[in-house]
Amino acid sequence: MIHLLPLVAAVAVAGASFVVGRSADPRISRARAVGALLAVAVALAVATILVAAAGVAHRPLPAFGLQWELACPDWHAAAPFVYLLVGVLAVALAPAASHPPRTLGDVLRLIAVSTAFVAFESALPLVALWALSVVLLARGLGRVDSGLRRAFLRYQLPGLAFAAVGAGLIAAGRAAEGAVCWLVAIFSREAIAPFHGWLPLVAGRAPLGLLAAFVGPQLGVHAHLALVADAVPHAAAHAFAWAGGVTAVLGAAIGLAQSEARAAIAWIVVSQTGLVAFGLENSSDVGRTGAVLTWQVSAIAVTGFLMTAAALEARRGALSLREPGGSFARTPRMATSFLFLGFASVGLPLTLGFVAEDLLVQGSVDEFPALVFCLLLATALNGINVLRCFFTLFSGKRDHIGEQDLGVRERLALTLAMALLLLGGVFPRAFVPPPARNAGGAPAHDGQPHGGAGAGHGQQGSQR
Amino acid sequence: MNVVFLQAFVATAVLLPLAAAGVLALAGWFGARLGERAISAVVGVTYATTTFVAAAAAVLGFFDGRPIVVDFGEWFAVGHYAFRWTLLGDALSLPFSVFAAALVGLIGAFSQRYLHREAGFFRFHLMLALFGAGVQVVVLAGGVDQLFFGWEVVGLTSALLIAFFHERPKPVEHGLRAFVTYRLCDIGLIGAAVWLHHAVGTAAFVRLDGAPWAGVHVPDAGSAWIAGLLLLWASMGKSAQAPLGGWLPRAFEGPTPSSAIFYGAISIHLGPYLLLRSAPLLDANPGFAALVAVVGGVTALHGAFVGRVQTDIKCVLAYASMTQVGLILVGIGCGLRHLAVLHIVGHALLRSLEILRSPSLLQDYRHLEQAIGRQVPRPKLALERFFPASLRPWLYRHALERGYFDAILRDHVVGRFLRGFRALDRLDRKFTSWLGGAPATETRR
């Protein structure tokens, strides 16, 4: 099945990327990039509403020998909008010095690839788009440092190979083996231990807008839901869940030992992706929905968090956490958004992150009671890390060191992201996705184990 | 009185402070220039109204004789799991709600003058409004899930207000220290909520026959121990119980009015409040009740000894608070729940008044000495005389070192963990370097 609307949106963004990449002035280029992404998002929203109103959103449209459908399935309907918002944040807060027009063009291309990714549910196009996104980031890293590109590719190319083998195995009817290959590929892409090393490494030097456009969308989650879910043997699913949980704790712990803001934030991202990976291996609807929501919240909040740090870095230079070096009073909006988005990503009440983590934890406790407490510890440590970064970056200086607060475009993008997270935190029903389907098309059942064997008590949270 | 009115009063006591905090936050974000009077008016009117509606609900509810339950329905739901928002106005929550709202309002009024022309005037009042809203959510929550919601808000506002004078390094350091304690102990609260869901299917409060107020469901013996220990852990962090209380004297780096309301009046008593809500667990498990009493007793003794050697008034008051909260826990553990409620209210009022007066201590002493015509006499050695002379130097040293708790936590717990995290980081760099082929020095990690 191919979903037409996200594909059209992706083509529009890809077209805009060439215009953006050819601008002479980085600021004009950035303004065009933001405008293009917002225009595509609005057009996509209008089109989605219209096709839903006309009742043709999910009507099969056979053409060219393929099955087409206009809109994404309900469980994934928010994904293109999340990706476009990630793109808006990545370009609106991208510092002009580190993000010349060519880099901004690459950011838009990465967003286009991500948006196109959700249009497909079969393995071959997903592998192709996956490879394209790796090439795009590698090209951008190559402009910074060829060693960095080499290191990145050493992690990503084996993952890509696993994805290709997995696609082949699935096509050959060996779903379980193919799913395990895909999981390895997904773990490599999403920086899950032991394949996590590329993310802090790249975050140390890459243009953060480019990194955010690659990491924020977490394409592995879509690949997991479209290809892998419930095809993984039970034991393997549990092993991968543990790997996700260990990554969450490891990322949170190592993050506290960092003395550079980029590295500390990168480890928070590693920890959050670990949480999502853990949740996806859940056999309950509740846990898996929590994972999907955590992924969407993380995409927006972590991108905003990362890009606010990028904007601050452009004003101040390298951001050290060794001693306090800023003033909250001079850049109050930047400080507020940094704190809010950081806490939203780790589940602060009143934000959608709280809902996501509540679902994740409540849905997992029956199947992984010990691991759930480790995840709570990881979340607590991440919260501590967020406040440590905030205090160090926005306190300790009495004098004005010439930093400007957020500009209009930056404020607009951050307001949009924060408003969504806040509205989602207050009225979560509109934002909680319906349970993701299995690979076979049927919804997952509470307490039903992967592959039809093993764990799960069947009792979930409070009874309705 | 129609029950709908009572429900509306209880709902207003939560929603109005949340709305006020929201209005102030939006005004700050969009750059609306509110004057000091307008800011104070928002806080003052909000909490005066909240006090009134909570008091009305308390009085009318008392005559009605039944708890007031406000069910907002499902907040979100997936599969068989649903998060319901329910508020509960009963014999425990309504007096707390009235008392907390009145104190927040009074502190707001006091701060209008105390923080006049202070650069962070708006920030202080925003945090105060948010704190008050968090407290209302905690006390009127219909279950542990909802209670956690307000609990986190209280913790965050507390840390941010300790670091209010953010240009100096110490307040910021102390704010982070308090937050670390809160955050690690909050695992207990959310863990208890999750465990209660796992064990009995719900974390909602329910009133058992003969109980004066509603409390948590009691699971089987093993689960009751787990849930009880988790709740006690959460309470110990919020209420600065030994050995976790080292953050409390440091927390007084914040503005005096916030110190008064957080560490003299409300925030510090939320731990005992949580334990009062856990009364069914205490009743069902005498071992757990004894543990609560022991934790409180140890804290009371620790606070009493350490407080006596402090040389600045805020540290003295901090340890005095710690002592009293320890005694409240002893009361709760021994089953004296009504006495504990009275103790909380009395202690909160007295201590917040003392803290508010503490910046004027020297002036007060001068007035006192003028009035009595001589120096104020030193207090007699009431406690020390019970100890043999040989033990006194050891006790004195113990008190000076604050029971060695801080040093033990720093060197043997936090320090070890941090060293472990750094070792993990070094290992990870080597692994990454080996796997990725990039030298570790190539990055700024």
Short mmCIF file of C-alpha atoms in Angstrom, two decimals, chain A residues 99-270:
data_model
loop_
_atom_site.label_atom_id
_atom_site.label_comp_id
_atom_site.label_asym_id
_atom_site.label_seq_id
_atom_site.Cartn_x
_atom_site.Cartn_y
_atom_site.Cartn_z
CA HIS A 99 24.09 25.98 8.12
CA PRO A 100 24.82 27.49 4.72
CA PRO A 101 22.11 27.15 2.04
CA ARG A 102 23.53 23.86 0.83
CA THR A 103 23.20 22.37 4.32
CA LEU A 104 19.68 23.73 4.68
CA GLY A 105 18.87 22.12 1.33
CA ASP A 106 20.10 18.81 2.76
CA VAL A 107 17.97 19.32 5.86
CA LEU A 108 14.91 19.72 3.65
CA ARG A 109 15.86 16.67 1.62
CA LEU A 110 16.16 14.62 4.79
CA ILE A 111 12.70 15.78 5.83
CA ALA A 112 11.38 14.94 2.37
CA VAL A 113 12.85 11.44 2.63
CA SER A 114 11.31 10.99 6.08
CA THR A 115 7.90 12.17 4.87
CA ALA A 116 8.11 9.85 1.87
CA PHE A 117 9.10 7.01 4.20
CA VAL A 118 5.67 6.94 5.84
CA ALA A 119 4.04 6.67 2.43
CA PHE A 120 5.35 3.11 2.05
CA GLU A 121 4.79 -0.07 3.97
CA SER A 122 6.81 -2.53 1.95
CA ALA A 123 10.44 -3.33 2.51
CA LEU A 124 12.11 -2.38 -0.77
CA PRO A 125 11.15 1.30 -0.98
CA LEU A 126 11.88 1.63 2.74
CA VAL A 127 15.40 0.29 2.25
CA ALA A 128 15.95 2.70 -0.66
CA LEU A 129 14.75 5.72 1.29
CA TRP A 130 16.71 4.59 4.34
CA ALA A 131 19.87 4.46 2.23
CA LEU A 132 19.12 7.86 0.74
CA SER A 133 18.84 9.47 4.18
CA VAL A 134 22.16 7.91 5.24
CA VAL A 135 23.81 9.25 2.10
CA LEU A 136 22.40 12.73 2.71
CA LEU A 137 23.71 12.94 6.28
CA ALA A 138 27.03 11.38 5.30
CA ARG A 139 27.42 14.01 2.58
CA GLY A 140 26.71 16.78 5.08
CA LEU A 141 29.18 15.31 7.57
CA GLY A 142 31.78 15.00 4.87
CA ARG A 143 31.70 18.75 4.48
CA VAL A 144 32.62 19.06 8.17
CA ASP A 145 35.10 16.24 8.62
CA SER A 146 35.77 13.20 6.46
CA GLY A 147 36.74 11.18 9.56
CA LEU A 148 33.34 11.86 11.06
CA ARG A 149 31.65 10.69 7.87
CA ARG A 150 33.73 7.53 7.87
CA ALA A 151 32.84 6.74 11.47
CA PHE A 152 29.15 7.41 10.79
CA LEU A 153 29.16 5.12 7.78
CA ARG A 154 30.89 2.33 9.69
CA TYR A 155 27.83 2.21 11.93
CA GLN A 156 25.19 2.81 9.28
CA LEU A 157 26.32 0.69 6.35
CA PRO A 158 26.16 -2.64 8.22
CA GLY A 159 22.73 -1.58 9.46
CA LEU A 160 21.68 -0.85 5.92
CA ALA A 161 22.99 -4.23 4.82
CA PHE A 162 20.92 -5.90 7.54
CA ALA A 163 17.86 -3.99 6.34
CA ALA A 164 18.44 -5.17 2.76
CA VAL A 165 18.92 -8.78 3.88
CA GLY A 166 15.82 -8.47 6.05
CA ALA A 167 13.82 -7.20 3.09
CA GLY A 168 15.02 -10.16 1.05
CA LEU A 169 14.12 -12.65 3.76
CA ILE A 170 10.66 -11.15 4.19
CA ALA A 171 10.14 -11.32 0.42
CA ALA A 172 11.23 -14.97 0.54
CA GLY A 173 8.57 -15.69 3.17
CA ARG A 174 10.96 -16.02 6.12
CA ALA A 175 9.25 -13.34 8.17
CA ALA A 176 10.80 -14.13 11.56
CA GLU A 177 14.41 -14.10 10.33
CA GLY A 178 13.72 -11.03 8.21
CA ALA A 179 12.20 -9.23 11.18
CA VAL A 180 15.24 -9.95 13.35
CA CYS A 181 17.51 -8.56 10.60
CA TRP A 182 15.35 -5.47 10.42
CA LEU A 183 15.54 -5.07 14.17
CA VAL A 184 19.33 -5.10 14.05
CA ALA A 185 19.17 -2.49 11.30
CA ILE A 186 16.71 -0.39 13.27
CA PHE A 187 18.87 -0.56 16.37
CA SER A 188 21.86 0.59 14.37
CA ARG A 189 19.88 3.46 12.87
CA GLU A 190 18.28 4.51 16.16
CA ALA A 191 21.52 4.37 18.17
CA ILE A 192 20.51 1.54 20.50
CA ALA A 193 23.31 -0.14 22.46
CA PRO A 194 25.71 -1.51 21.34
CA PHE A 195 25.28 0.43 18.07
CA HIS A 196 24.80 3.80 19.77
CA GLY A 197 28.28 5.25 19.48
CA TRP A 198 27.74 7.17 16.27
CA LEU A 199 25.16 9.54 17.75
CA PRO A 200 27.24 11.25 20.47
CA LEU A 201 30.17 11.20 18.07
CA VAL A 202 28.26 12.95 15.29
CA ALA A 203 26.48 15.29 17.73
CA GLY A 204 29.86 16.57 18.88
CA ARG A 205 30.65 18.20 15.55
CA ALA A 206 27.83 17.97 13.02
CA PRO A 207 25.59 20.89 12.09
CA LEU A 208 22.78 20.28 14.56
CA GLY A 209 20.01 21.05 12.08
CA LEU A 210 21.23 18.26 9.85
CA LEU A 211 21.53 15.87 12.76
CA ALA A 212 18.06 16.77 14.04
CA ALA A 213 16.54 16.13 10.61
CA PHE A 214 18.13 12.68 10.58
CA VAL A 215 17.55 11.67 14.20
CA GLY A 216 14.25 13.42 14.98
CA PRO A 217 12.00 11.46 12.62
CA GLN A 218 13.30 8.08 13.92
CA LEU A 219 12.49 6.25 10.68
CA GLY A 220 13.25 2.98 12.38
CA VAL A 221 10.00 3.28 14.34
CA HIS A 222 7.93 3.40 11.16
CA ALA A 223 9.93 0.52 9.71
CA HIS A 224 9.31 -1.42 12.91
CA LEU A 225 5.58 -0.82 12.88
CA ALA A 226 5.20 -1.45 9.15
CA LEU A 227 7.42 -4.51 8.78
CA VAL A 228 8.52 -6.01 12.03
CA ALA A 229 5.85 -5.76 14.72
CA ASP A 230 4.77 -9.15 16.02
CA ALA A 231 6.81 -11.03 13.45
CA VAL A 232 9.76 -11.18 15.84
CA PRO A 233 10.05 -14.38 17.88
CA HIS A 234 9.14 -13.86 21.51
CA ALA A 235 12.62 -14.48 22.93
CA ALA A 236 14.22 -12.13 20.42
CA ALA A 237 11.62 -9.45 21.17
CA HIS A 238 12.42 -9.69 24.86
CA ALA A 239 16.13 -9.50 24.17
CA PHE A 240 15.62 -6.40 22.04
CA ALA A 241 13.36 -4.87 24.71
CA TRP A 242 16.13 -5.36 27.25
CA ALA A 243 18.63 -3.79 24.88
CA GLY A 244 16.31 -0.78 24.58
CA GLY A 245 15.91 -0.58 28.36
CA VAL A 246 19.64 -0.87 28.95
CA THR A 247 20.22 1.86 26.37
CA ALA A 248 17.76 4.12 28.18
CA VAL A 249 19.58 3.70 31.50
CA LEU A 250 23.05 3.79 29.97
CA GLY A 251 22.28 6.96 28.00
CA ALA A 252 20.87 8.67 31.06
CA ALA A 253 23.83 7.69 33.24
CA ILE A 254 26.56 8.57 30.78
CA GLY A 255 24.78 11.81 29.95
CA LEU A 256 25.35 12.95 33.51
CA ALA A 257 29.09 12.47 33.11
CA GLN A 258 29.36 14.79 30.11
CA SER A 259 30.97 18.18 30.31
CA GLU A 260 29.81 19.51 26.92
CA ALA A 261 26.20 20.44 26.26
CA ARG A 262 26.14 18.78 22.82
CA ALA A 263 27.29 15.48 24.26
CA ALA A 264 24.90 15.68 27.23
CA ILE A 265 21.95 16.32 24.93
CA ALA A 266 23.07 13.57 22.56
CA TRP A 267 23.01 11.09 25.43
CA ILE A 268 19.53 12.23 26.41
CA VAL A 269 18.51 11.48 22.82
CA VAL A 270 20.15 8.02 23.06
#
